[in-house]
mmCIF file of C-alpha atoms in Angstrom:
data_model
loop_
_atom_site.group_PDB
_atom_site.id
_atom_site.type_symbol
_atom_site.label_atom_id
_atom_site.label_comp_id
_atom_site.label_asym_id
_atom_site.label_seq_id
_atom_site.Cartn_x
_atom_site.Cartn_y
_atom_site.Cartn_z
ATOM 1 C CA MET A 1 12.419 25.147 4.872
ATOM 2 C CA LEU A 2 15.511 27.185 4.356
ATOM 3 C CA ASP A 3 17.486 28.644 1.505
ATOM 4 C CA ILE A 4 18.898 25.743 -0.468
ATOM 5 C CA ASP A 5 21.026 27.739 -2.845
ATOM 6 C CA ASN A 6 23.862 29.558 -1.114
ATOM 7 C CA SER A 7 26.176 29.602 -4.102
ATOM 8 C CA THR A 8 27.616 32.787 -5.564
ATOM 9 C CA THR A 9 28.829 33.563 -9.041
ATOM 10 C CA THR A 10 32.379 34.806 -9.641
ATOM 11 C CA ASN A 11 34.926 34.734 -12.425
ATOM 12 C CA ASP A 12 36.537 31.579 -11.075
ATOM 13 C CA SER A 13 35.565 28.679 -13.329
ATOM 14 C CA SER A 14 35.326 26.134 -10.525
ATOM 15 C CA ILE A 15 32.990 28.334 -8.519
ATOM 16 C CA ILE A 16 30.927 29.044 -11.618
ATOM 17 C CA SER A 17 30.444 25.313 -12.133
ATOM 18 C CA VAL A 18 29.219 24.908 -8.564
ATOM 19 C CA GLY A 19 26.868 27.885 -8.856
ATOM 20 C CA PHE A 20 25.444 26.764 -12.199
ATOM 21 C CA ILE A 21 25.380 22.987 -12.246
ATOM 22 C CA ILE A 22 23.918 22.438 -8.767
ATOM 23 C CA PRO A 23 20.963 24.811 -9.272
ATOM 24 C CA ARG A 24 20.390 23.207 -12.672
ATOM 25 C CA VAL A 25 20.301 19.756 -11.078
ATOM 26 C CA LYS A 26 17.854 21.013 -8.475
ATOM 27 C CA PHE A 27 15.761 22.542 -11.250
ATOM 28 C CA TRP A 28 15.363 19.233 -13.076
ATOM 29 C CA PHE A 29 14.810 17.226 -9.906
ATOM 30 C CA TYR A 30 11.952 19.466 -8.829
ATOM 31 C CA LEU A 31 10.489 19.873 -12.311
ATOM 32 C CA ILE A 32 10.382 16.114 -12.965
ATOM 33 C CA PHE A 33 8.285 15.616 -9.838
ATOM 34 C CA LEU A 34 6.291 18.860 -9.920
ATOM 35 C CA ILE A 35 4.125 18.322 -13.000
ATOM 36 C CA PRO A 36 3.054 14.739 -12.143
ATOM 37 C CA SER A 37 2.511 15.837 -8.540
ATOM 38 C CA ILE A 38 0.109 18.610 -9.577
ATOM 39 C CA ILE A 39 -1.835 16.173 -11.755
ATOM 40 C CA CYS A 40 -1.976 13.624 -8.943
ATOM 41 C CA THR A 41 -3.103 16.267 -6.437
ATOM 42 C CA LEU A 42 -5.952 17.436 -8.669
ATOM 43 C CA PHE A 43 -6.995 13.853 -9.318
ATOM 44 C CA LEU A 44 -7.046 12.987 -5.611
ATOM 45 C CA LEU A 45 -9.023 16.102 -4.721
ATOM 46 C CA TYR A 46 -11.582 15.277 -7.388
ATOM 47 C CA TYR A 47 -11.768 11.678 -6.200
ATOM 48 C CA LEU A 48 -12.231 12.582 -2.528
ATOM 49 C CA LEU A 49 -14.606 15.502 -3.051
ATOM 50 C CA SER A 50 -16.818 14.055 -5.774
ATOM 51 C CA ASN A 51 -17.788 11.012 -3.722
ATOM 52 C CA ARG A 52 -20.204 11.888 -0.911
ATOM 53 C CA ASN A 53 -19.108 9.065 1.381
ATOM 54 C CA LEU A 54 -15.422 9.869 0.972
ATOM 55 C CA ARG A 55 -16.100 13.567 1.375
ATOM 56 C CA ARG A 56 -17.922 13.042 4.675
ATOM 57 C CA SER A 57 -15.505 10.448 6.041
ATOM 58 C CA LEU A 58 -13.673 11.978 9.009
ATOM 59 C CA ASN A 59 -10.368 10.264 8.301
ATOM 60 C CA ASN A 60 -10.182 11.959 4.883
ATOM 61 C CA HIS A 61 -10.616 15.545 6.081
ATOM 62 C CA VAL A 62 -7.007 16.149 7.145
ATOM 63 C CA ILE A 63 -5.803 14.562 3.901
ATOM 64 C CA ILE A 64 -8.054 16.899 1.897
ATOM 65 C CA VAL A 65 -6.754 19.945 3.786
ATOM 66 C CA LEU A 66 -3.168 18.797 3.224
ATOM 67 C CA LEU A 67 -3.833 18.279 -0.486
ATOM 68 C CA PHE A 68 -5.161 21.837 -0.812
ATOM 69 C CA THR A 69 -2.080 23.100 1.025
ATOM 70 C CA VAL A 70 0.165 21.079 -1.274
ATOM 71 C CA LEU A 71 -1.619 22.371 -4.365
ATOM 72 C CA PHE A 72 -1.232 25.982 -3.229
ATOM 73 C CA CYS A 73 2.517 25.513 -2.765
ATOM 74 C CA GLU A 74 2.855 23.712 -6.096
ATOM 75 C CA VAL A 75 1.317 26.559 -8.099
ATOM 76 C CA THR A 76 3.038 29.410 -6.227
ATOM 77 C CA MET A 77 6.332 28.713 -4.515
ATOM 78 C CA TYR A 78 7.656 25.903 -6.687
ATOM 79 C CA PRO A 79 7.394 27.793 -10.012
ATOM 80 C CA TRP A 80 9.245 30.659 -8.308
ATOM 81 C CA MET A 81 11.942 28.219 -7.229
ATOM 82 C CA LEU A 82 12.330 26.864 -10.760
ATOM 83 C CA TYR A 83 12.565 30.363 -12.189
ATOM 84 C CA TYR A 84 15.210 31.284 -9.628
ATOM 85 C CA PHE A 85 17.297 28.222 -10.494
ATOM 86 C CA CYS A 86 17.303 29.443 -14.109
ATOM 87 C CA LYS A 87 17.967 33.129 -13.423
ATOM 88 C CA GLY A 88 19.919 32.997 -10.185
ATOM 89 C CA ASP A 89 20.647 36.205 -8.311
ATOM 90 C CA SER A 90 20.113 38.234 -11.484
ATOM 91 C CA TRP A 91 16.387 37.962 -10.770
ATOM 92 C CA GLN A 92 15.456 41.277 -9.162
ATOM 93 C CA ARG A 93 12.727 40.755 -6.577
ATOM 94 C CA SER A 94 10.876 43.236 -4.399
ATOM 95 C CA TYR A 95 10.802 43.272 -0.602
ATOM 96 C CA ILE A 96 7.112 42.390 -0.390
ATOM 97 C CA PHE A 97 7.525 39.521 -2.860
ATOM 98 C CA CYS A 98 10.414 38.078 -0.855
ATOM 99 C CA SER A 99 8.451 38.362 2.388
ATOM 100 C CA ILE A 100 5.451 36.568 0.844
ATOM 101 C CA TRP A 101 7.710 33.850 -0.540
ATOM 102 C CA ALA A 102 9.441 33.346 2.810
ATOM 103 C CA PHE A 103 6.075 33.241 4.579
ATOM 104 C CA ILE A 104 4.727 30.527 2.263
ATOM 105 C CA ASP A 105 8.005 28.619 2.354
ATOM 106 C CA TRP A 106 8.183 28.186 6.110
ATOM 107 C CA ALA A 107 4.647 28.725 7.424
ATOM 108 C CA PHE A 108 3.038 26.169 5.110
ATOM 109 C CA TYR A 109 5.851 23.698 5.700
ATOM 110 C CA ALA A 110 5.438 23.858 9.479
ATOM 111 C CA MET A 111 1.650 23.798 9.176
ATOM 112 C CA GLN A 112 1.719 20.610 7.104
ATOM 113 C CA ILE A 113 3.785 18.794 9.709
ATOM 114 C CA MET A 114 1.485 19.866 12.540
ATOM 115 C CA LEU A 115 -1.633 18.887 10.581
ATOM 116 C CA PHE A 116 -0.326 15.394 10.043
ATOM 117 C CA ALA A 117 0.841 15.191 13.648
ATOM 118 C CA TRP A 118 -2.770 15.813 14.640
ATOM 119 C CA ALA A 119 -3.884 13.192 12.105
ATOM 120 C CA SER A 120 -1.578 10.707 13.858
ATOM 121 C CA ILE A 121 -3.319 11.442 17.149
ATOM 122 C CA GLU A 122 -6.805 11.414 15.660
ATOM 123 C CA ARG A 123 -6.307 7.969 14.122
ATOM 124 C CA HIS A 124 -6.228 6.523 17.643
ATOM 125 C CA ILE A 125 -9.619 8.081 18.368
ATOM 126 C CA LEU A 126 -11.119 6.971 15.057
ATOM 127 C CA ILE A 127 -9.983 3.368 15.496
ATOM 128 C CA PHE A 128 -10.283 2.735 19.230
ATOM 129 C CA HIS A 129 -12.721 5.410 20.436
ATOM 130 C CA HIS A 130 -14.977 6.033 17.452
ATOM 131 C CA THR A 131 -17.962 6.667 19.750
ATOM 132 C CA TRP A 132 -16.322 9.963 20.697
ATOM 133 C CA PHE A 133 -17.537 11.256 17.329
ATOM 134 C CA SER A 134 -21.087 9.968 17.732
ATOM 135 C CA THR A 135 -22.724 13.402 18.018
ATOM 136 C CA ARG A 136 -22.354 16.611 16.061
ATOM 137 C CA ARG A 137 -21.106 18.442 19.140
ATOM 138 C CA LYS A 138 -18.380 15.872 19.762
ATOM 139 C CA ARG A 139 -17.307 15.963 16.114
ATOM 140 C CA PHE A 140 -17.032 19.733 16.261
ATOM 141 C CA PHE A 141 -14.800 19.853 19.337
ATOM 142 C CA LEU A 142 -12.715 16.735 18.662
ATOM 143 C CA HIS A 143 -12.431 16.838 14.879
ATOM 144 C CA TYR A 144 -13.240 20.125 13.150
ATOM 145 C CA LEU A 145 -12.027 22.528 15.836
ATOM 146 C CA PRO A 146 -8.455 21.131 16.137
ATOM 147 C CA ILE A 147 -7.962 21.369 12.368
ATOM 148 C CA ALA A 148 -9.323 24.913 12.322
ATOM 149 C CA LEU A 149 -7.136 25.960 15.266
ATOM 150 C CA ILE A 150 -4.005 24.611 13.588
ATOM 151 C CA LEU A 151 -4.771 26.536 10.393
ATOM 152 C CA ILE A 152 -5.581 29.738 12.275
ATOM 153 C CA TYR A 153 -2.583 29.502 14.593
ATOM 154 C CA TYR A 154 0.028 29.006 11.882
ATOM 155 C CA HIS A 155 -1.398 31.684 9.606
ATOM 156 C CA ILE A 156 -1.594 34.297 12.378
ATOM 157 C CA PHE A 157 1.688 33.342 14.061
ATOM 158 C CA TYR A 158 3.828 33.491 10.926
ATOM 159 C CA PHE A 159 1.917 36.446 9.477
ATOM 160 C CA ILE A 160 3.011 38.439 12.519
ATOM 161 C CA VAL A 161 6.548 37.036 12.338
ATOM 162 C CA TYR A 162 7.032 37.914 8.672
ATOM 163 C CA PHE A 163 4.940 41.057 8.231
ATOM 164 C CA TYR A 164 4.537 42.690 11.671
ATOM 165 C CA SER A 165 7.666 41.603 13.475
ATOM 166 C CA PRO A 166 8.807 43.768 16.421
ATOM 167 C CA CYS A 167 12.349 43.187 15.155
ATOM 168 C CA GLU A 168 13.652 44.463 11.853
ATOM 169 C CA ASN A 169 13.548 41.961 9.011
ATOM 170 C CA ASP A 170 16.295 41.996 6.389
ATOM 171 C CA PHE A 171 16.013 41.974 2.613
ATOM 172 C CA ILE A 172 18.697 39.722 1.101
ATOM 173 C CA ASP A 173 19.482 40.205 -2.582
ATOM 174 C CA SER A 174 21.303 36.869 -2.874
ATOM 175 C CA GLY A 175 20.024 33.368 -2.301
ATOM 176 C CA MET A 176 16.705 31.777 -3.129
ATOM 177 C CA ILE A 177 14.895 32.937 0.010
ATOM 178 C CA CYS A 178 15.668 36.650 -0.158
ATOM 179 C CA PHE A 179 14.293 37.440 3.299
ATOM 180 C CA SER A 180 15.609 37.087 6.839
ATOM 181 C CA VAL A 181 13.420 37.278 9.953
ATOM 182 C CA GLY A 182 14.851 39.413 12.734
ATOM 183 C CA LEU A 183 13.051 37.506 15.483
ATOM 184 C CA TYR A 184 15.251 34.472 14.872
ATOM 185 C CA ASP A 185 18.157 36.417 16.366
ATOM 186 C CA LEU A 186 16.407 36.095 19.734
ATOM 187 C CA MET A 187 17.311 32.779 21.348
ATOM 188 C CA VAL A 188 14.041 32.554 23.295
ATOM 189 C CA PHE A 189 11.948 32.896 20.161
ATOM 190 C CA ARG A 190 14.182 30.533 18.196
ATOM 191 C CA VAL A 191 13.909 27.810 20.842
ATOM 192 C CA PHE A 192 10.134 28.231 21.135
ATOM 193 C CA GLU A 193 9.537 28.221 17.389
ATOM 194 C CA THR A 194 11.857 25.289 16.764
ATOM 195 C CA MET A 195 10.525 23.096 19.549
ATOM 196 C CA ILE A 196 6.796 23.817 19.156
ATOM 197 C CA ASN A 197 6.522 24.140 15.380
ATOM 198 C CA ASN A 198 9.247 21.764 14.207
ATOM 199 C CA ILE A 199 10.565 19.226 16.707
ATOM 200 C CA LEU A 200 7.345 18.514 18.622
ATOM 201 C CA PRO A 201 5.221 17.604 15.550
ATOM 202 C CA ASP A 202 7.898 15.206 14.295
ATOM 203 C CA LEU A 203 8.074 13.528 17.699
ATOM 204 C CA ALA A 204 4.279 13.279 17.786
ATOM 205 C CA ILE A 205 4.259 11.544 14.410
ATOM 206 C CA VAL A 206 6.842 9.006 15.594
ATOM 207 C CA ILE A 207 5.254 8.336 18.977
ATOM 208 C CA PHE A 208 1.635 8.037 17.861
ATOM 209 C CA SER A 209 2.446 6.043 14.728
ATOM 210 C CA MET A 210 4.472 3.487 16.667
ATOM 211 C CA SER A 211 1.935 3.350 19.482
ATOM 212 C CA LEU A 212 -0.842 2.746 16.937
ATOM 213 C CA ILE A 213 0.947 -0.362 15.677
ATOM 214 C CA ILE A 214 1.455 -1.606 19.227
ATOM 215 C CA ARG A 215 -2.176 -0.986 20.176
ATOM 216 C CA ILE A 216 -3.478 -2.788 17.090
ATOM 217 C CA ILE A 217 -1.269 -5.832 17.730
ATOM 218 C CA ARG A 218 -2.281 -5.998 21.383
ATOM 219 C CA GLN A 219 -5.944 -5.494 20.554
ATOM 220 C CA LYS A 220 -5.932 -8.314 18.013
ATOM 221 C CA GLN A 221 -4.389 -10.646 20.594
ATOM 222 C CA ARG A 222 -7.231 -10.043 23.027
ATOM 223 C CA MET A 223 -9.926 -12.451 22.011
ATOM 224 C CA ASN A 224 -12.479 -10.802 24.237
ATOM 225 C CA GLN A 225 -11.913 -7.416 22.549
ATOM 226 C CA PRO A 226 -11.695 -8.156 18.846
ATOM 227 C CA ILE A 227 -10.791 -5.313 16.549
ATOM 228 C CA ARG A 228 -12.526 -4.778 13.253
ATOM 229 C CA TRP A 229 -9.304 -4.971 11.287
ATOM 230 C CA ARG A 230 -10.793 -4.593 7.824
ATOM 231 C CA GLN A 231 -12.481 -1.337 8.756
ATOM 232 C CA CYS A 232 -9.419 0.272 10.309
ATOM 233 C CA ARG A 233 -6.794 -1.242 8.007
ATOM 234 C CA LYS A 234 -7.186 1.578 5.500
ATOM 235 C CA MET A 235 -6.640 4.279 8.125
ATOM 236 C CA THR A 236 -3.656 2.430 9.578
ATOM 237 C CA ILE A 237 -1.925 1.890 6.238
ATOM 238 C CA GLN A 238 -2.571 5.482 5.256
ATOM 239 C CA LEU A 239 -1.149 6.817 8.509
ATOM 240 C CA LEU A 240 1.970 4.646 8.495
ATOM 241 C CA SER A 241 2.835 5.286 4.849
ATOM 242 C CA ILE A 242 2.504 9.065 5.144
ATOM 243 C CA SER A 243 4.278 9.039 8.517
ATOM 244 C CA PHE A 244 7.216 7.264 6.910
ATOM 245 C CA LEU A 245 7.326 9.939 4.198
ATOM 246 C CA TYR A 246 7.292 12.797 6.706
ATOM 247 C CA LEU A 247 9.991 11.258 8.865
ATOM 248 C CA ILE A 248 12.307 10.428 5.970
ATOM 249 C CA VAL A 249 11.893 13.829 4.313
ATOM 250 C CA THR A 250 11.699 16.182 7.298
ATOM 251 C CA GLY A 251 13.544 14.189 9.966
ATOM 252 C CA PRO A 252 17.153 14.932 8.927
ATOM 253 C CA ASN A 253 16.559 18.685 8.756
ATOM 254 C CA ALA A 254 14.721 18.734 12.089
ATOM 255 C CA PHE A 255 17.597 16.791 13.649
ATOM 256 C CA MET A 256 20.199 19.262 12.371
ATOM 257 C CA VAL A 257 18.116 22.248 13.483
ATOM 258 C CA PHE A 258 17.936 20.732 16.954
ATOM 259 C CA LEU A 259 21.712 20.169 17.062
ATOM 260 C CA TYR A 260 22.443 23.740 15.974
ATOM 261 C CA MET A 261 20.031 25.015 18.604
ATOM 262 C CA CYS A 262 21.909 22.958 21.220
ATOM 263 C CA GLY A 263 25.188 24.647 20.312
ATOM 264 C CA LEU A 264 26.618 22.729 17.361
ATOM 265 C CA PRO A 265 28.990 25.080 15.467
ATOM 266 C CA ASP A 266 27.526 26.469 12.261
ATOM 267 C CA ASP A 267 30.433 25.176 10.173
ATOM 268 C CA VAL A 268 29.822 21.542 11.212
ATOM 269 C CA GLY A 269 27.683 19.400 8.934
ATOM 270 C CA VAL A 270 27.149 22.133 6.355
ATOM 271 C CA ASN A 271 27.015 19.750 3.394
ATOM 272 C CA PHE A 272 24.647 17.352 5.145
ATOM 273 C CA THR A 273 22.402 20.247 6.169
ATOM 274 C CA GLU A 274 22.218 21.472 2.591
ATOM 275 C CA TYR A 275 21.096 18.042 1.386
ATOM 276 C CA ALA A 276 18.647 17.781 4.298
ATOM 277 C CA VAL A 277 17.059 21.119 3.425
ATOM 278 C CA PHE A 278 16.965 20.149 -0.251
ATOM 279 C CA LEU A 279 15.107 17.000 0.756
ATOM 280 C CA THR A 280 12.448 18.886 2.741
ATOM 281 C CA TYR A 281 11.007 20.381 -0.442
ATOM 282 C CA PHE A 282 10.014 16.901 -1.592
ATOM 283 C CA ILE A 283 7.371 16.636 1.140
ATOM 284 C CA VAL A 284 5.009 18.627 -1.078
ATOM 285 C CA LEU A 285 5.968 16.805 -4.271
ATOM 286 C CA LEU A 286 5.717 13.265 -2.890
ATOM 287 C CA PHE A 287 2.729 13.612 -0.578
ATOM 288 C CA PRO A 288 0.078 13.143 -3.333
ATOM 289 C CA PHE A 289 1.739 9.960 -4.606
ATOM 290 C CA VAL A 290 2.048 8.401 -1.154
ATOM 291 C CA SER A 291 -1.547 9.358 -0.375
ATOM 292 C CA MET A 292 -2.756 7.700 -3.562
ATOM 293 C CA LEU A 293 -0.737 4.546 -2.909
ATOM 294 C CA SER A 294 -2.302 4.320 0.549
ATOM 295 C CA MET A 295 -5.796 4.113 -0.983
ATOM 296 C CA PRO A 296 -6.135 0.521 -2.249
ATOM 297 C CA GLU A 297 -9.702 1.008 -3.498
ATOM 298 C CA LEU A 298 -8.555 3.914 -5.671
ATOM 299 C CA LEU A 299 -5.699 1.863 -7.111
ATOM 300 C CA THR A 300 -8.157 -0.918 -7.904
ATOM 301 C CA LYS A 301 -10.426 1.519 -9.744
ATOM 302 C CA ILE A 302 -7.505 2.915 -11.713
ATOM 303 C CA LYS A 303 -6.365 -0.568 -12.685
ATOM 304 C CA THR A 304 -9.898 -1.531 -13.735
ATOM 305 C CA THR A 305 -10.307 1.654 -15.763
ATOM 306 C CA ILE A 306 -7.024 1.080 -17.566
ATOM 307 C CA GLN A 307 -8.078 -2.448 -18.435
ATOM 308 C CA LEU A 308 -11.432 -1.228 -19.771
ATOM 309 C CA ILE A 309 -9.993 1.485 -21.981
ATOM 310 C CA ARG A 310 -7.219 -0.712 -23.285
ATOM 311 C CA PRO A 311 -7.905 -1.065 -27.017
ATOM 312 C CA ALA A 312 -9.154 -4.485 -27.896
ATOM 313 C CA ARG A 313 -7.390 -6.367 -30.582
ATOM 314 C CA LEU A 314 -9.389 -6.006 -33.742
ATOM 315 C CA LEU A 315 -9.479 -8.880 -36.149
ATOM 316 C CA SER A 316 -10.054 -7.675 -39.682
ATOM 317 C CA PRO A 317 -12.197 -10.061 -41.720
ATOM 318 C CA GLU A 318 -10.420 -11.933 -44.406
ATOM 319 C CA VAL A 319 -11.638 -10.974 -47.838
ATOM 320 C CA ILE A 320 -11.946 -13.845 -50.257
ATOM 321 C CA ASN A 321 -11.877 -12.815 -53.852
ATOM 322 C CA MET A 322 -13.845 -15.293 -55.893
ATOM 323 C CA ARG A 323 -13.523 -15.142 -59.612
ATOM 324 C CA LYS A 324 -15.380 -16.988 -62.215
ATOM 325 C CA ASN A 325 -13.201 -18.859 -64.553
#
């Protein structure tokens, strides 16, 4: 994710309105979603971790890791964003704080996309090749190790980029993300980072989500190879719903980044890029809601609980006052 507030404050009234109203609108948009999103994230984590079967289910592990990542961003970076939208560039921040903020902003964003890209691939194994996870050794190499490698890679890669870069990083006293990475001035690094950590995961989500639908349809049509649709329906719905969220929210920004990398002038599509970057921050805020909606058994439990706690209509007994005449 990039800096979404490039406005400056001057004495011109029109420019002041742009620099004040737009950050204020962003503030309320994010705040309205942030609080319910935190509550939903905590609820989902409790639901998935408190139940032994759900906790041990392989298809839930990536979702649990993503929920923890979302929760970390919601309690760190997003409150900082809201405070910046209120204070603007008058908020004096230190170099180390800006570097930590920039690290969380981009590293966790890229890591989330790659984690779900792997989830898109793993769904094929869970549905069509579930025997690959039949032993503990197979589960380690095909399930736990890929998740661990993704987490380790993104933490180490961006930790070096932001804190031990061979190029000089710049401290920027204006803008929300007050930090600029010097390595991005190198075209080789920019192409590698953009393609591997941004474009490739989005393409993987598209390809493996669409291919999953095709494989399920073809498998159901083969009478001699029936598919247990009820058992894999949950995983399929969950994958497709979250894939749609990732593509809608991150796709426009990834597309513009790719065009700029291919030589599109920086002054072309500036307004669209700003809206695209603004949209990317909703991946954290909306992910818990989409995850919950993709769990039909959880929605059924919530509906049942609401019906049980709904106060019953109390009928007060009619008091008959009998008097002796």
